[in-house]
mmCIF file of C-alpha atoms in Angstrom:
data_model
loop_
_atom_site.group_PDB
_atom_site.id
_atom_site.type_symbol
_atom_site.label_atom_id
_atom_site.label_comp_id
_atom_site.label_asym_id
_atom_site.label_seq_id
_atom_site.Cartn_x
_atom_site.Cartn_y
_atom_site.Cartn_z
ATOM 1 C CA MET A 244 0.000 0.000 0.000
ATOM 2 C CA THR A 245 1.269 3.456 -0.977
ATOM 3 C CA GLU A 246 0.027 6.419 1.044
ATOM 4 C CA TRP A 247 1.066 10.058 1.222
ATOM 5 C CA GLU A 248 -0.225 13.577 1.822
ATOM 6 C CA ASP A 249 0.902 16.679 -0.061
ATOM 7 C CA ASP A 250 -0.174 20.167 -1.106
ATOM 8 C CA ALA A 251 -1.244 20.323 -4.744
ATOM 9 C CA PHE A 252 -2.831 22.359 -7.510
ATOM 10 C CA VAL A 253 -5.555 20.840 -9.668
ATOM 11 C CA LEU A 254 -4.472 20.846 -13.325
ATOM 12 C CA SER A 255 -7.519 19.144 -14.829
ATOM 13 C CA ALA A 256 -10.498 16.970 -13.945
ATOM 14 C CA ARG A 257 -12.749 14.824 -16.089
ATOM 15 C CA ALA A 258 -15.863 12.929 -15.070
ATOM 16 C CA HIS A 259 -15.489 9.217 -14.381
ATOM 17 C CA GLY A 260 -18.589 7.177 -13.741
ATOM 18 C CA GLU A 261 -21.667 8.762 -12.210
ATOM 19 C CA THR A 262 -20.077 10.586 -9.291
ATOM 20 C CA GLY A 263 -16.289 10.371 -9.613
ATOM 21 C CA ALA A 264 -13.554 12.134 -11.548
ATOM 22 C CA ILE A 265 -10.039 11.498 -12.788
ATOM 23 C CA VAL A 266 -8.029 14.427 -11.477
ATOM 24 C CA GLU A 267 -4.601 15.544 -12.609
ATOM 25 C CA LEU A 268 -2.628 17.185 -9.802
ATOM 26 C CA LEU A 269 0.654 19.056 -9.525
ATOM 27 C CA THR A 270 1.914 18.226 -6.048
ATOM 28 C CA GLN A 271 4.536 20.198 -4.178
ATOM 29 C CA ASP A 272 6.968 17.365 -3.479
ATOM 30 C CA ARG A 273 6.028 14.521 -5.839
ATOM 31 C CA GLY A 274 5.326 16.208 -9.151
ATOM 32 C CA LYS A 275 2.360 15.431 -11.364
ATOM 33 C CA PHE A 276 -0.018 12.687 -10.215
ATOM 34 C CA VAL A 277 -3.299 11.368 -11.592
ATOM 35 C CA ALA A 278 -5.848 10.017 -9.146
ATOM 36 C CA HIS A 279 -9.478 8.963 -8.916
ATOM 37 C CA VAL A 280 -11.561 11.197 -6.675
ATOM 38 C CA ALA A 281 -14.841 9.763 -5.438
ATOM 39 C CA GLY A 282 -17.778 12.102 -4.988
ATOM 40 C CA ALA A 283 -16.278 14.698 -7.308
ATOM 41 C CA ALA A 284 -19.673 15.467 -8.847
ATOM 42 C CA SER A 285 -21.020 16.790 -5.542
ATOM 43 C CA ARG A 286 -21.940 20.449 -5.247
ATOM 44 C CA ARG A 287 -19.327 20.891 -2.527
ATOM 45 C CA MET A 288 -16.448 19.473 -4.558
ATOM 46 C CA LYS A 289 -17.121 20.885 -8.023
ATOM 47 C CA PRO A 290 -15.762 24.407 -7.363
ATOM 48 C CA PHE A 291 -12.486 22.935 -6.132
ATOM 49 C CA LEU A 292 -11.895 20.732 -9.157
ATOM 50 C CA GLN A 293 -11.295 23.730 -11.413
ATOM 51 C CA ALA A 294 -7.835 24.258 -12.893
ATOM 52 C CA GLY A 295 -5.666 26.137 -10.423
ATOM 53 C CA ALA A 296 -7.541 25.144 -7.263
ATOM 54 C CA ARG A 297 -5.228 24.592 -4.266
ATOM 55 C CA VAL A 298 -5.917 21.398 -2.300
ATOM 56 C CA ILE A 299 -4.435 19.110 0.310
ATOM 57 C CA THR A 300 -4.200 15.688 -1.310
ATOM 58 C CA ARG A 301 -4.366 12.414 0.600
ATOM 59 C CA TYR A 302 -3.383 9.688 -1.847
ATOM 60 C CA ARG A 303 -3.661 5.896 -1.565
ATOM 61 C CA ALA A 304 -2.826 3.106 -4.016
ATOM 62 C CA ARG A 305 -2.677 -0.657 -3.585
ATOM 63 C CA VAL A 306 0.173 -0.945 -6.086
ATOM 64 C CA ALA A 307 2.744 1.846 -6.371
ATOM 65 C CA ASP A 308 2.839 2.058 -10.185
ATOM 66 C CA GLN A 309 -0.930 2.026 -10.696
ATOM 67 C CA MET A 310 -3.383 4.903 -10.418
ATOM 68 C CA GLY A 311 -4.674 5.314 -6.889
ATOM 69 C CA SER A 312 -7.456 7.281 -5.253
ATOM 70 C CA ALA A 313 -7.286 10.628 -3.531
ATOM 71 C CA GLN A 314 -9.227 12.676 -1.052
ATOM 72 C CA LEU A 315 -8.987 16.405 -1.657
ATOM 73 C CA GLU A 316 -9.375 19.099 0.974
ATOM 74 C CA PRO A 317 -9.794 22.620 -0.456
ATOM 75 C CA MET A 318 -7.390 25.353 0.602
ATOM 76 C CA GLY A 319 -8.493 28.967 0.275
ATOM 77 C CA LYS A 320 -11.172 30.286 -2.045
ATOM 78 C CA GLY A 321 -9.830 28.664 -5.220
ATOM 79 C CA PRO A 322 -10.107 30.153 -8.706
ATOM 80 C CA SER A 323 -13.701 31.313 -8.169
ATOM 81 C CA SER A 324 -12.364 34.814 -7.482
ATOM 82 C CA LEU A 325 -11.306 35.002 -11.139
ATOM 83 C CA PHE A 326 -14.641 34.004 -12.662
ATOM 84 C CA ASP A 327 -15.491 37.637 -13.432
ATOM 85 C CA ASP A 328 -12.125 38.197 -15.143
ATOM 86 C CA ARG A 329 -12.173 36.119 -18.316
ATOM 87 C CA LEU A 330 -8.658 37.141 -19.297
ATOM 88 C CA ALA A 331 -7.069 36.131 -15.984
ATOM 89 C CA LEU A 332 -9.070 32.902 -16.020
ATOM 90 C CA ALA A 333 -7.698 32.169 -19.503
ATOM 91 C CA GLY A 334 -4.185 32.713 -18.106
ATOM 92 C CA LEU A 335 -4.821 30.247 -15.298
ATOM 93 C CA GLN A 336 -6.310 27.631 -17.637
ATOM 94 C CA SER A 337 -3.366 27.981 -20.018
ATOM 95 C CA ALA A 338 -0.832 27.668 -17.195
ATOM 96 C CA ALA A 339 -2.503 24.488 -15.938
ATOM 97 C CA ALA A 340 -2.749 22.995 -19.433
ATOM 98 C CA VAL A 341 0.914 23.707 -20.216
ATOM 99 C CA ALA A 342 2.020 22.118 -16.932
ATOM 100 C CA ALA A 343 -0.237 19.107 -17.507
ATOM 101 C CA GLY A 344 1.170 18.548 -20.981
ATOM 102 C CA ALA A 345 4.810 19.319 -20.255
ATOM 103 C CA LEU A 346 5.539 17.646 -16.933
ATOM 104 C CA PRO A 347 6.200 13.913 -16.692
ATOM 105 C CA GLU A 348 4.186 11.924 -14.173
ATOM 106 C CA ARG A 349 5.526 11.053 -10.722
ATOM 107 C CA GLU A 350 8.733 13.030 -11.080
ATOM 108 C CA PRO A 351 9.376 15.772 -8.498
ATOM 109 C CA HIS A 352 9.368 19.277 -9.979
ATOM 110 C CA PRO A 353 9.182 21.676 -7.030
ATOM 111 C CA GLY A 354 10.240 24.559 -9.266
ATOM 112 C CA ALA A 355 7.164 24.073 -11.429
ATOM 113 C CA PHE A 356 4.929 24.055 -8.359
ATOM 114 C CA LEU A 357 6.473 27.293 -7.072
ATOM 115 C CA ALA A 358 6.204 28.921 -10.506
ATOM 116 C CA LEU A 359 2.481 28.132 -10.703
ATOM 117 C CA GLU A 360 1.977 29.308 -7.122
ATOM 118 C CA THR A 361 3.661 32.632 -7.922
ATOM 119 C CA LEU A 362 1.571 33.140 -11.051
ATOM 120 C CA ILE A 363 -1.707 32.434 -9.260
ATOM 121 C CA ARG A 364 -0.846 35.007 -6.589
ATOM 122 C CA VAL A 365 -0.635 37.810 -9.165
ATOM 123 C CA LEU A 366 -3.519 36.898 -11.488
ATOM 124 C CA GLU A 367 -5.693 39.532 -9.809
ATOM 125 C CA ILE A 368 -3.212 42.278 -10.823
ATOM 126 C CA PRO A 369 -3.958 42.969 -14.522
ATOM 127 C CA ASP A 370 -0.884 45.083 -15.225
ATOM 128 C CA ILE A 371 1.536 42.437 -13.947
ATOM 129 C CA TRP A 372 0.355 38.923 -14.584
ATOM 130 C CA PRO A 373 0.897 38.586 -18.381
ATOM 131 C CA ALA A 374 4.637 39.218 -17.895
ATOM 132 C CA VAL A 375 4.672 36.862 -14.891
ATOM 133 C CA TYR A 376 2.975 34.257 -17.088
ATOM 134 C CA VAL A 377 5.915 34.454 -19.525
ATOM 135 C CA ARG A 378 8.302 33.980 -16.609
ATOM 136 C CA TYR A 379 6.167 31.014 -15.483
ATOM 137 C CA GLU A 380 6.704 29.251 -18.811
ATOM 138 C CA ALA A 381 10.405 30.116 -18.705
ATOM 139 C CA GLY A 382 10.506 28.585 -15.223
ATOM 140 C CA LEU A 383 8.892 25.392 -16.499
ATOM 141 C CA LEU A 384 11.548 25.138 -19.195
ATOM 142 C CA GLN A 385 14.247 25.686 -16.570
ATOM 143 C CA ASP A 386 12.792 23.007 -14.303
ATOM 144 C CA LEU A 387 12.662 20.546 -17.209
ATOM 145 C CA GLY A 388 16.319 21.155 -18.066
ATOM 146 C CA PHE A 389 15.772 23.468 -21.043
ATOM 147 C CA GLY A 390 16.324 26.818 -19.382
ATOM 148 C CA LEU A 391 17.168 29.947 -21.340
ATOM 149 C CA ASP A 392 20.692 31.336 -20.891
ATOM 150 C CA LEU A 393 20.320 35.115 -20.930
ATOM 151 C CA SER A 394 23.420 35.925 -18.878
ATOM 152 C CA LYS A 395 25.681 36.957 -21.771
ATOM 153 C CA CYS A 396 25.963 37.041 -25.551
ATOM 154 C CA ALA A 397 26.449 33.573 -27.014
ATOM 155 C CA ALA A 398 28.794 34.933 -29.700
ATOM 156 C CA THR A 399 30.932 37.510 -27.883
ATOM 157 C CA GLY A 400 30.426 36.986 -24.158
ATOM 158 C CA ASP A 401 29.217 40.586 -23.750
ATOM 159 C CA VAL A 402 26.677 41.191 -20.995
ATOM 160 C CA ASP A 403 25.295 44.479 -22.334
ATOM 161 C CA ASP A 404 22.800 45.314 -25.088
ATOM 162 C CA LEU A 405 21.319 41.835 -25.234
ATOM 163 C CA ILE A 406 18.268 42.100 -27.513
ATOM 164 C CA TYR A 407 17.948 38.692 -29.203
ATOM 165 C CA VAL A 408 17.644 34.989 -28.360
ATOM 166 C CA SER A 409 18.995 32.236 -30.560
ATOM 167 C CA PRO A 410 16.069 29.982 -31.586
ATOM 168 C CA ARG A 411 18.476 27.046 -31.720
ATOM 169 C CA THR A 412 20.237 27.293 -28.361
ATOM 170 C CA GLY A 413 18.098 29.569 -26.185
ATOM 171 C CA ARG A 414 21.091 31.804 -25.505
ATOM 172 C CA ALA A 415 21.098 35.595 -25.602
ATOM 173 C CA VAL A 416 22.689 37.521 -28.483
ATOM 174 C CA SER A 417 23.821 41.150 -28.407
ATOM 175 C CA ARG A 418 22.655 43.825 -30.832
ATOM 176 C CA LYS A 419 26.028 44.005 -32.586
ATOM 177 C CA ALA A 420 26.574 40.248 -32.897
ATOM 178 C CA GLY A 421 23.003 39.618 -34.007
ATOM 179 C CA ALA A 422 22.713 42.407 -36.558
ATOM 180 C CA PRO A 423 23.627 40.232 -39.592
ATOM 181 C CA TYR A 424 21.132 37.545 -38.498
ATOM 182 C CA GLN A 425 18.347 39.581 -36.939
ATOM 183 C CA ASP A 426 15.657 38.124 -39.192
ATOM 184 C CA LYS A 427 16.521 34.636 -37.851
ATOM 185 C CA LEU A 428 16.690 35.574 -34.165
ATOM 186 C CA LEU A 429 13.929 35.986 -31.581
ATOM 187 C CA PRO A 430 13.489 39.479 -30.061
ATOM 188 C CA LEU A 431 14.361 39.466 -26.354
ATOM 189 C CA PRO A 432 12.130 41.716 -24.193
ATOM 190 C CA PRO A 433 13.969 43.548 -21.372
ATOM 191 C CA PHE A 434 11.704 42.186 -18.626
ATOM 192 C CA LEU A 435 13.140 38.702 -19.152
ATOM 193 C CA LEU A 436 16.602 40.040 -18.359
ATOM 194 C CA SER A 437 15.575 41.861 -15.187
ATOM 195 C CA SER A 438 12.471 42.499 -13.139
ATOM 196 C CA GLN A 439 13.441 46.168 -13.433
ATOM 197 C CA GLY A 440 13.532 45.976 -17.231
ATOM 198 C CA GLY A 441 10.150 47.613 -17.727
ATOM 199 C CA LEU A 442 7.358 46.542 -20.052
ATOM 200 C CA SER A 443 6.603 48.055 -23.460
ATOM 201 C CA ASP A 444 4.058 47.278 -26.180
ATOM 202 C CA GLY A 445 4.926 43.988 -27.846
ATOM 203 C CA ASP A 446 7.082 42.693 -24.974
ATOM 204 C CA VAL A 447 4.572 40.104 -23.730
ATOM 205 C CA LYS A 448 4.125 38.741 -27.259
ATOM 206 C CA ALA A 449 7.906 38.586 -27.721
ATOM 207 C CA GLY A 450 8.231 36.687 -24.444
ATOM 208 C CA LEU A 451 5.458 34.249 -25.355
ATOM 209 C CA ASP A 452 7.056 33.709 -28.767
ATOM 210 C CA ILE A 453 10.297 32.713 -27.023
ATOM 211 C CA THR A 454 8.793 30.364 -24.455
ATOM 212 C CA GLY A 455 6.338 28.928 -26.993
ATOM 213 C CA HIS A 456 9.155 28.207 -29.432
ATOM 214 C CA PHE A 457 11.198 26.275 -26.885
ATOM 215 C CA LEU A 458 8.224 24.492 -25.347
ATOM 216 C CA GLU A 459 7.359 23.304 -28.835
ATOM 217 C CA GLN A 460 10.937 22.426 -29.782
ATOM 218 C CA PHE A 461 12.099 20.680 -26.619
ATOM 219 C CA VAL A 462 8.980 19.525 -24.767
ATOM 220 C CA PHE A 463 5.811 19.083 -26.819
ATOM 221 C CA GLY A 464 7.449 18.333 -30.179
ATOM 222 C CA PRO A 465 9.386 15.264 -28.943
ATOM 223 C CA LEU A 466 6.118 13.973 -27.457
ATOM 224 C CA ASN A 467 4.355 14.487 -30.819
ATOM 225 C CA ARG A 468 1.902 16.880 -29.194
ATOM 226 C CA PRO A 469 0.913 20.413 -30.180
ATOM 227 C CA LEU A 470 0.946 23.227 -27.673
ATOM 228 C CA PRO A 471 -2.301 23.088 -25.661
ATOM 229 C CA PRO A 472 -5.342 24.791 -27.202
ATOM 230 C CA ALA A 473 -5.774 26.738 -23.946
ATOM 231 C CA ARG A 474 -2.474 28.483 -24.662
ATOM 232 C CA MET A 475 -3.639 29.475 -28.144
ATOM 233 C CA TRP A 476 -6.866 30.862 -26.663
ATOM 234 C CA LEU A 477 -4.830 32.869 -24.163
ATOM 235 C CA LEU A 478 -2.826 34.513 -26.954
ATOM 236 C CA ASP A 479 -6.040 35.319 -28.827
ATOM 237 C CA ARG A 480 -7.633 36.889 -25.762
ATOM 238 C CA LEU A 481 -4.528 38.848 -24.813
ATOM 239 C CA GLY A 482 -4.436 40.170 -28.366
ATOM 240 C CA GLU A 483 -8.117 41.152 -28.293
ATOM 241 C CA ALA A 484 -7.534 42.957 -24.994
ATOM 242 C CA GLY A 485 -4.508 44.832 -26.337
ATOM 243 C CA ARG A 486 -2.238 43.197 -23.769
ATOM 244 C CA LEU A 487 0.389 41.736 -26.109
#
């Protein structure tokens, strides 16, 4: 018998049988787990099976490598506070879908848990969260071993005037070194270099282009999966709201 208890975020839930659900969880210490939750169709449980809900998970399985069952205890008010903000809710759904698709099962990724926790804390601040979302995806890449190297120019070693990212290596490139190849490089927004870098029109889109490129190249592509539809919807809604 395998038993444990851990803090977790709900990534997804789908109905199973008349009253249960198969729930995908990102736990703090054990990574992504899938479990059966009995009674998930109840009025009490439904609000806390939304993507991004924080729960205490008590997990049990007869055999360690098979799917077990879980009891979930809600923590806090959950994502219901975002229901009147369709854009922030789209950000939360995209973040959960990207984590669900990118992270392997039963492999600890505490960095991913902390990145999602940080994003959720700022989703109620409209001027901040789209940039934090970009950093969230960059953090996922880092935690999976595909982190961007923005510390210095890949070609010259310079640490100043870094305005591009190589789409092949994920390393920064300076203005001077990248000039002959600028049409092949990805624009690097200043906020990815420093939290004091400021945010201008087009910076969020540039950041999402970078993280989307490397998520596709290194994570979803090798799994023969497209980027999640929820991420595409987020880009559409950010564009409609003039937030890219």
